[in-house]
Short mmCIF file of C-alpha atoms in Angstrom, two decimals:
data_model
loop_
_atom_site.label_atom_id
_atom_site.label_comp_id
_atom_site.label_asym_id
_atom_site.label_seq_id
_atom_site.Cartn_x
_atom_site.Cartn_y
_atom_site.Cartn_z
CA UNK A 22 11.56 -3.93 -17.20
CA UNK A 23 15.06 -4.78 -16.56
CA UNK A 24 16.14 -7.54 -18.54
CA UNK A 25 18.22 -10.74 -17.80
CA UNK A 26 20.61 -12.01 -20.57
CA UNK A 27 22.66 -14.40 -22.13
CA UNK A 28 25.79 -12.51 -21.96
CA UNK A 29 28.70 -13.07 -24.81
CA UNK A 30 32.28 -14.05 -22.65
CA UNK A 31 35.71 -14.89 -23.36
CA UNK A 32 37.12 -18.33 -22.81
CA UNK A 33 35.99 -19.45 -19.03
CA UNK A 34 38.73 -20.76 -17.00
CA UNK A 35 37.64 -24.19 -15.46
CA UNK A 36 37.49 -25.39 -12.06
CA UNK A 37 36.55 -28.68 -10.88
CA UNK A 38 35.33 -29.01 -7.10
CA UNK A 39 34.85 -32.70 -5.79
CA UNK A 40 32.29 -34.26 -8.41
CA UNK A 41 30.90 -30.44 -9.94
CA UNK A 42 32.83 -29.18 -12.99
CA UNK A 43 32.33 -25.43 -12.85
CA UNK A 44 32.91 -22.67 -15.16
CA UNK A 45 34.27 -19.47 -13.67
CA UNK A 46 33.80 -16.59 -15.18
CA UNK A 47 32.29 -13.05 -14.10
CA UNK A 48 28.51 -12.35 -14.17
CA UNK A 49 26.64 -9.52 -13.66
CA UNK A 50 24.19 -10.98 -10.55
CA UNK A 51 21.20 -9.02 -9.36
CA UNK A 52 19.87 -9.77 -5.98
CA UNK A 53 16.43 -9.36 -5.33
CA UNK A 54 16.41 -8.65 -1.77
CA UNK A 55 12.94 -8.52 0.95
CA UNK A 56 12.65 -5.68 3.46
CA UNK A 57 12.14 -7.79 5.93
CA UNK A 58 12.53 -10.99 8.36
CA UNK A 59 14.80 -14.14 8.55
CA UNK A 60 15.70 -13.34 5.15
CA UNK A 61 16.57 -9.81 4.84
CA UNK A 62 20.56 -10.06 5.68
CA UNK A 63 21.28 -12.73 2.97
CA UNK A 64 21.32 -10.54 0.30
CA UNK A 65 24.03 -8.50 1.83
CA UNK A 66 26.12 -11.55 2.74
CA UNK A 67 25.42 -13.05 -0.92
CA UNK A 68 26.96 -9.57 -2.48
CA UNK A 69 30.00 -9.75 -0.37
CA UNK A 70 30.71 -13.63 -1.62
CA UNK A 71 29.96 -12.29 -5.14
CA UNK A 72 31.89 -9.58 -5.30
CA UNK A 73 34.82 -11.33 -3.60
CA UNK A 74 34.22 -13.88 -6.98
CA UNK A 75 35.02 -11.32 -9.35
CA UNK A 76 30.87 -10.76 -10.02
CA UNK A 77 29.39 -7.12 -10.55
CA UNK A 78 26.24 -7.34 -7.90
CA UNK A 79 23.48 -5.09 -7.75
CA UNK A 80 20.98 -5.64 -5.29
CA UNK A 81 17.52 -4.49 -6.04
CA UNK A 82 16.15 -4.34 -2.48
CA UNK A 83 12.37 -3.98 -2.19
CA UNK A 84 11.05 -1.53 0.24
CA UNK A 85 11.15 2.95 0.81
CA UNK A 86 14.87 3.38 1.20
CA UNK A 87 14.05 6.70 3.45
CA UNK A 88 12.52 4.26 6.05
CA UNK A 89 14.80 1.48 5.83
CA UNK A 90 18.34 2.28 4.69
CA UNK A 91 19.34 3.33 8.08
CA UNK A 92 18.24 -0.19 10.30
CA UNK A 93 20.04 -3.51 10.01
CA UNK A 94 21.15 -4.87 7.50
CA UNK A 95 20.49 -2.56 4.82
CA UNK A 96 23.17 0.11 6.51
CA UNK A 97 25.85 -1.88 5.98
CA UNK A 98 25.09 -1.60 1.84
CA UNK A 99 27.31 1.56 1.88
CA UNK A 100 30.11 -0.52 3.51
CA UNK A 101 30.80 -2.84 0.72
CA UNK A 102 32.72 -1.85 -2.21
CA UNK A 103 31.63 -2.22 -5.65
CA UNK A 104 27.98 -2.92 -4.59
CA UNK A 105 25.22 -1.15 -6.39
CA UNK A 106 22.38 -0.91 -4.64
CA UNK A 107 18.61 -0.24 -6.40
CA UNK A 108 15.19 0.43 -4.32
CA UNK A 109 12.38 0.22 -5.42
CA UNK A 110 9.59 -2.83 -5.63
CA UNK A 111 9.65 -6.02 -7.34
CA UNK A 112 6.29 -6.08 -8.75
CA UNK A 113 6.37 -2.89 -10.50
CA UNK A 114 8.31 -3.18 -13.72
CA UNK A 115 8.84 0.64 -13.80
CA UNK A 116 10.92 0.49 -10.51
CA UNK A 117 13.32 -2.16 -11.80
CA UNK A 118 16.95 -1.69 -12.36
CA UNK A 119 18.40 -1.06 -15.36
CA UNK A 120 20.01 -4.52 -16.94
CA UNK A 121 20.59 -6.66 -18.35
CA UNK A 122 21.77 -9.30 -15.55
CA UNK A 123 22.99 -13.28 -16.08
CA UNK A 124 22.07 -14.43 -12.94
CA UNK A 125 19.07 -13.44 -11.07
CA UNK A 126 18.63 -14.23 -7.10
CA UNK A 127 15.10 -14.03 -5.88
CA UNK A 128 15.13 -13.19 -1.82
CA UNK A 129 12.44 -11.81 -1.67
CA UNK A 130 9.18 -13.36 -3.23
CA UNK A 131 7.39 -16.02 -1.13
CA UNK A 132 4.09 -16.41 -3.58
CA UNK A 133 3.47 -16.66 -6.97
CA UNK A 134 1.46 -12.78 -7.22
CA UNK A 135 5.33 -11.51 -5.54
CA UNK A 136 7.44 -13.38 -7.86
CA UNK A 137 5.70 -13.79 -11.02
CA UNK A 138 6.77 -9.98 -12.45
CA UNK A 139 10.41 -10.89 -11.94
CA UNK A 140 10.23 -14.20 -13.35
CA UNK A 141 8.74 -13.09 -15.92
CA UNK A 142 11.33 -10.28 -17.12
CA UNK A 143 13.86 -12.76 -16.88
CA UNK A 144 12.03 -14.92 -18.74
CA UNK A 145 14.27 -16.16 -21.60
CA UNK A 146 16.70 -14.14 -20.98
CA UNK A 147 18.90 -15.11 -17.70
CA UNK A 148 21.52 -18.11 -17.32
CA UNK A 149 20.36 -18.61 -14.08
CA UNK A 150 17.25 -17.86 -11.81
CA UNK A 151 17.66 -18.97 -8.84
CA UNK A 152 14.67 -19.04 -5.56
CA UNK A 153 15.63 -18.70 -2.10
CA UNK A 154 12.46 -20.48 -0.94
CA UNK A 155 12.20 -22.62 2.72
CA UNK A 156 12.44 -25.67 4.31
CA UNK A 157 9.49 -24.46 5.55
CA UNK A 158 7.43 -25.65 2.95
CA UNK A 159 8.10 -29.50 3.96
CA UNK A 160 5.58 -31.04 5.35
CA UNK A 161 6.50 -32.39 9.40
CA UNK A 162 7.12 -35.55 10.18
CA UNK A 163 7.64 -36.77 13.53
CA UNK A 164 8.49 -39.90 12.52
CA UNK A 165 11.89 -39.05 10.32
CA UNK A 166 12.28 -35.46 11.04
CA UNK A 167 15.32 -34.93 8.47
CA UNK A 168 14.21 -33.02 5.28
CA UNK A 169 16.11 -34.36 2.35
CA UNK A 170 15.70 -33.19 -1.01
CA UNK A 171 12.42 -34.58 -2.99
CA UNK A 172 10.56 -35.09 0.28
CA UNK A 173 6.85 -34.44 0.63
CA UNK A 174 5.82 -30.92 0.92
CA UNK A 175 2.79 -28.68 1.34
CA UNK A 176 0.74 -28.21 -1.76
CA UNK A 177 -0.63 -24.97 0.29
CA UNK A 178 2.56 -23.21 0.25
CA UNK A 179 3.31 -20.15 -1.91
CA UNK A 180 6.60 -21.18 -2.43
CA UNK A 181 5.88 -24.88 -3.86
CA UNK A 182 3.32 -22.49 -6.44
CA UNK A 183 6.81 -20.45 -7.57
CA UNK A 184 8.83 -23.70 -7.91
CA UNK A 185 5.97 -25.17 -10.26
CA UNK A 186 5.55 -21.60 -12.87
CA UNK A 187 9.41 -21.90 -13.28
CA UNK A 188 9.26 -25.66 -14.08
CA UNK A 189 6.38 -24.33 -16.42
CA UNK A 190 8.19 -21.28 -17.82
CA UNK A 191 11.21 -23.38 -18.64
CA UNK A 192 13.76 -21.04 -16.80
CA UNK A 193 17.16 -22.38 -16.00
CA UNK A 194 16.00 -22.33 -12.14
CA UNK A 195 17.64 -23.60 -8.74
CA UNK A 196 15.28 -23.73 -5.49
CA UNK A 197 17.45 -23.15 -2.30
CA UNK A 198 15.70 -23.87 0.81
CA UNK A 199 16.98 -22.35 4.49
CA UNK A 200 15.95 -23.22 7.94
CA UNK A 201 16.99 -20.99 10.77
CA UNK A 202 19.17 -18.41 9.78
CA UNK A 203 21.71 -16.46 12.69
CA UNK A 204 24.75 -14.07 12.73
CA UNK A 205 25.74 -10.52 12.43
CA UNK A 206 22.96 -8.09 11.29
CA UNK A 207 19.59 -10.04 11.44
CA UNK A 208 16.74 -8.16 11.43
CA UNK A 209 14.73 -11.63 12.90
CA UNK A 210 16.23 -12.86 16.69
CA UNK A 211 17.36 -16.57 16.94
CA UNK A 212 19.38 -16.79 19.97
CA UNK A 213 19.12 -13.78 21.29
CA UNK A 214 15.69 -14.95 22.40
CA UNK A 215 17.83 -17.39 25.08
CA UNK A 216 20.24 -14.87 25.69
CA UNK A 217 17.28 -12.16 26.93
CA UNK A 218 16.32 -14.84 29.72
CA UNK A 219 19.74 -16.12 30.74
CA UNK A 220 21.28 -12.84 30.84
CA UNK A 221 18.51 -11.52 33.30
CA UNK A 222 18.96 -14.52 35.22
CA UNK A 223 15.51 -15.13 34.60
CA UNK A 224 13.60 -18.91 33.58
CA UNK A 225 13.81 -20.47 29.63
CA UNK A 226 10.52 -21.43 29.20
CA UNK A 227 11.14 -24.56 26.60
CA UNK A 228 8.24 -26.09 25.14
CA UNK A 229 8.19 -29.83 26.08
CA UNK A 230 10.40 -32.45 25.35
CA UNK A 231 12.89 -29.89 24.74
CA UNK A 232 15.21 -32.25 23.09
CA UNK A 233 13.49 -31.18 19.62
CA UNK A 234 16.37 -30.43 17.46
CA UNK A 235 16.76 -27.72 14.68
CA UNK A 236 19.49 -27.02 12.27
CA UNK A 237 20.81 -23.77 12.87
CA UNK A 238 23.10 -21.88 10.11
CA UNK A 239 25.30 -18.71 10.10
CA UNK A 240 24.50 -16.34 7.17
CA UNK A 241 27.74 -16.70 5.91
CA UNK A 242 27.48 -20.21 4.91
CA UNK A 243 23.94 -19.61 2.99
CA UNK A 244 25.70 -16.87 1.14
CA UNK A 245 28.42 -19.20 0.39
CA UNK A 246 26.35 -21.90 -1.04
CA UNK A 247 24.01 -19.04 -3.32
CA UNK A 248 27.47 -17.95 -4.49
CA UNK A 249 28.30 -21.39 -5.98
CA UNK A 250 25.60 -21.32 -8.58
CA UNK A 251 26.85 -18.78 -11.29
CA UNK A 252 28.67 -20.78 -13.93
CA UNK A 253 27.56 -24.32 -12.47
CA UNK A 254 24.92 -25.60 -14.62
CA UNK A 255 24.76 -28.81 -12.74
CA UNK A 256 22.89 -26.81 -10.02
CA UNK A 257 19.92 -26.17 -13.17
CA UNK A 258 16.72 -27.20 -12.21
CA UNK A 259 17.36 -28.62 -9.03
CA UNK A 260 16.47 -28.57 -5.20
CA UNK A 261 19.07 -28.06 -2.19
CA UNK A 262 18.71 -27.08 1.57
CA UNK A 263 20.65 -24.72 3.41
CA UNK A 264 21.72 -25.28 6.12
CA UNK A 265 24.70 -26.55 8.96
CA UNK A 266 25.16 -30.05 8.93
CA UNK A 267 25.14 -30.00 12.36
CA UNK A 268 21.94 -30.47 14.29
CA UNK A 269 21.30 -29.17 18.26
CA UNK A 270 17.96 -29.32 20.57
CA UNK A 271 16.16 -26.12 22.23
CA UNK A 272 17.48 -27.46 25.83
CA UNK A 273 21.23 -27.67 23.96
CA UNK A 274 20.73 -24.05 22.89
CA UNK A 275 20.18 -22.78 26.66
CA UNK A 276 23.09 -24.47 27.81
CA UNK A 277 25.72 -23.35 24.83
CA UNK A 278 24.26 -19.60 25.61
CA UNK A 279 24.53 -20.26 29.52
CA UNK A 280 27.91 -21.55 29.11
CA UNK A 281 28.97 -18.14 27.26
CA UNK A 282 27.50 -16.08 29.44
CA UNK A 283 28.68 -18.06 32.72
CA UNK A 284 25.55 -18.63 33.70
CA UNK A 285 23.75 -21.81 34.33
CA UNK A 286 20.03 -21.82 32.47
CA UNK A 287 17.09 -22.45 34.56
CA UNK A 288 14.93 -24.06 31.98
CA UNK A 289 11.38 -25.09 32.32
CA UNK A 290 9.33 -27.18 30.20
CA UNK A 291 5.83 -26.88 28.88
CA UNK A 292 3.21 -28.03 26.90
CA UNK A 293 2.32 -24.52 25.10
CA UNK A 294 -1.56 -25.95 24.45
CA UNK A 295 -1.91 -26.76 28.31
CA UNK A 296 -1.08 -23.60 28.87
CA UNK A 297 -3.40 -21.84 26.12
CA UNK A 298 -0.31 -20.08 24.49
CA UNK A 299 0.31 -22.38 21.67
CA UNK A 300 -0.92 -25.33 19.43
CA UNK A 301 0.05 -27.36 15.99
CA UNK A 302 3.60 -26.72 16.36
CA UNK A 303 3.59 -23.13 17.28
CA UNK A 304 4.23 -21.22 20.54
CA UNK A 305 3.34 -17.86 21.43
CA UNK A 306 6.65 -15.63 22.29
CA UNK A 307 9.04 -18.83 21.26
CA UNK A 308 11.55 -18.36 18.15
CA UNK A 309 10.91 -21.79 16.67
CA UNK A 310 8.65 -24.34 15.61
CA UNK A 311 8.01 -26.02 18.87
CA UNK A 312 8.64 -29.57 16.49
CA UNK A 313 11.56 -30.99 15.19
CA UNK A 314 13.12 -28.66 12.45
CA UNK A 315 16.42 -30.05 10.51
CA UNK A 316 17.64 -30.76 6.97
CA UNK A 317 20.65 -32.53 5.44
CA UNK A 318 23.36 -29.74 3.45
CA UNK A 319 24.63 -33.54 2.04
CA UNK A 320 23.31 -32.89 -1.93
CA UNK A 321 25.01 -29.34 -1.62
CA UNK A 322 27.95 -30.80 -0.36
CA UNK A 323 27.68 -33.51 -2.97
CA UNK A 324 26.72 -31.55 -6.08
CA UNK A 325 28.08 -27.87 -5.24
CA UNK A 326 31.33 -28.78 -3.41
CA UNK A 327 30.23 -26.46 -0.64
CA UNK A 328 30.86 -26.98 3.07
CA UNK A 329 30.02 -24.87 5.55
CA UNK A 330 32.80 -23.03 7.64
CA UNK A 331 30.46 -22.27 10.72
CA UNK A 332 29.16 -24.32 13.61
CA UNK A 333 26.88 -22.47 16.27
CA UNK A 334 28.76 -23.86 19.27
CA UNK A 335 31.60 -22.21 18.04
CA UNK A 336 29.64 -19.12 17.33
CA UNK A 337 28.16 -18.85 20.40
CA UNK A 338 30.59 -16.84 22.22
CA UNK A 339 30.70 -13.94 19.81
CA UNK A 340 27.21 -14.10 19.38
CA UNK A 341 26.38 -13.31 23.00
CA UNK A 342 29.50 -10.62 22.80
CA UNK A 343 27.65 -9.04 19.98
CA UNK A 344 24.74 -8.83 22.31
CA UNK A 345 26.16 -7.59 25.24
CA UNK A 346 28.33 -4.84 22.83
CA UNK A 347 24.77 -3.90 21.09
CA UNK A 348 23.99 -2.71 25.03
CA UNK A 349 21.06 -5.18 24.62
CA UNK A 350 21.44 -6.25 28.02
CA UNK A 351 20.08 -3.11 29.61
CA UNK A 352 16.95 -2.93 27.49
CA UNK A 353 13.32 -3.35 28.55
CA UNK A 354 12.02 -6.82 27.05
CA UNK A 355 8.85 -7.75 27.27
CA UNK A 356 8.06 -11.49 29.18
CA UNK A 357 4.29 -11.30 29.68
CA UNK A 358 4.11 -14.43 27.95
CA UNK A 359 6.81 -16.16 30.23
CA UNK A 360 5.06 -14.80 33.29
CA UNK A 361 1.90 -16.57 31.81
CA UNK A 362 3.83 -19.93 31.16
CA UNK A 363 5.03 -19.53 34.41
CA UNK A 364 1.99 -18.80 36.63
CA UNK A 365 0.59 -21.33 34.82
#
């Protein structure tokens, strides 16, 4: 198994960032990185912020590299310098890289059976494990719809079962919780969903109110915050969400993506369970949660002296040029589900 260690340094130089004294110095980080979904590009963002730290990164990314090593984001590996990239799969000791490593990221696990082997090898070993879980593990509420850190969650959720073996184990954990993630080389579409319909000149169907907001944050800015844990020990054993500190609704969306595009939306609301294609927060063919979905960054800001240097309105505009260069505009896309909604 590849072990996690304790690693003997020279003096660290010290930097102090708002209230967090941190100790720079330069760790050997593995990133444990999933094949797939929202999650799959932070582990290449993460390595660049590391590396540009003074870190030496491998990233351990789970998955057959003959089937995934040429799609996004994993082709990009070979264009960052100094990264070391291992395949192979996190439950099987045998396929681990060779260590030992002082700070360990977890991207990848999202139950206890997936994270449990890794956990366990660094087990006594690492400075720093650190669990890139989700916000979506809170549990709703319409009434405050803000997550803050140490609100109630859902004792059904894998990731709440990690959390609680490495409170058990004793590791020197963090917990870092995204929402929506968006930018350059997603493997999961965010607002490319708006820009399909708008772009067509077709309708955004927007389940009702519409004014539902959601926190949405560019990659870069999750990667920054994961990249302020090595050497800050004030980030041991404690929660933080990642995400924008800026908030916008589903209807807001439309209108930022219209606006780049030129185009005024033609939204339509509806209720997704009159319609039979969607109930408890969930809508067939939609990108989101059809319910409010937003955190506050303000312990990370507090605690990590982190900020983040991206706001989607200001995003927008490349975003839809990255769309347009990708040629996505002139691909078939498949709206059965609107035409439902629609008919409806």
């Amino acid at each position: 198994a590849a072990g996690v260690r304790n690693s003997a340094r020279g003096p660290a130089v010290r930097a102090t960032s708002r209230r967090t004294s941190v100790r720079v110095r330069a760790d050997k980080c593995l990133i444990v990185n999933t094949k797939g979904g929202g999650h799959a590009f932070i582990g290449l963002y993460l390595a660049k912020e590391l590396l540009a730290k003074g870190h030496d990164v491998t990233i351990f990314n789970d998955g057959d590299q003959s089937k995934l090593s040429a799609k996004a984001p994993f082709k990009e590996y070979s264009n960052v310098r100094g990264l070391k990239v291992h395949w192979g799969s996190p439950v099987d000791y045998s396929s681990y890289p060779e260590g030992p490593f002082d700070v360990v990221y977890d991207n990848n696990g999202k139950d206890l059976d997936s994270c449990k082997p890794l956990i366990d090898a660094a087990k006594g070993m690492c400075k720093h494990y650190v669990f890139v879980a989700s916000a979506g593990a809170y549990k709703a509420n319409n009434i405050e719809p803000m997550h803050f850190e140490g609100d109630e969650r859902k004792g059904s959720a894998g990731h709440v079962a990690v959390e609680k073996y490495l409170e058990a184990e004793g590791l020197p954990y963090s917990v870092f919780q995204p929402l929506y993630i968006y930018g350059p080389h997603t493997a999961k579409d965010c607002e490319q969903w708006f820009v399909d319909r708008i772009i067509r000149d077709r309708p955004v169907p927007i389940p009702t109110p519409g004014v539902q907001l959601v926190t949405l944050t560019h990659v870069e800015d999750v990667a920054s915050m994961l990249a302020a844990v090595p050497g800050n020990s004030a980030a041991i054993r404690q929660h933080y969400n990642i995400c924008s500190d800026r908030q916008i609704s589903f209807v807001g969306i439309a209108k930022a993506v219209g606006k780049a595009l030129g185009k005024e939306p033609r939204i339509v609301l509806y209720s997704p369970e009159e319609v039979g294609t969607g109930k408890s927060g969930k809508a067939d063919g939609f990108p989101f949660r059809t319910i409010h979905f937003c955190a506050s960054a303000d312990k990370a800001k507090r605690e990590l002296g982190w900020s983040p240097r991206h706001t989607f309105l200001d995003d927008v505009p490349s975003l839809v040029r990255e769309y347009t260069s990708a040629g996505r505009q002139h691909k078939d896309v498949d709206f059965s589900v609107d035409d439902k909604i629609l008919s409806a």
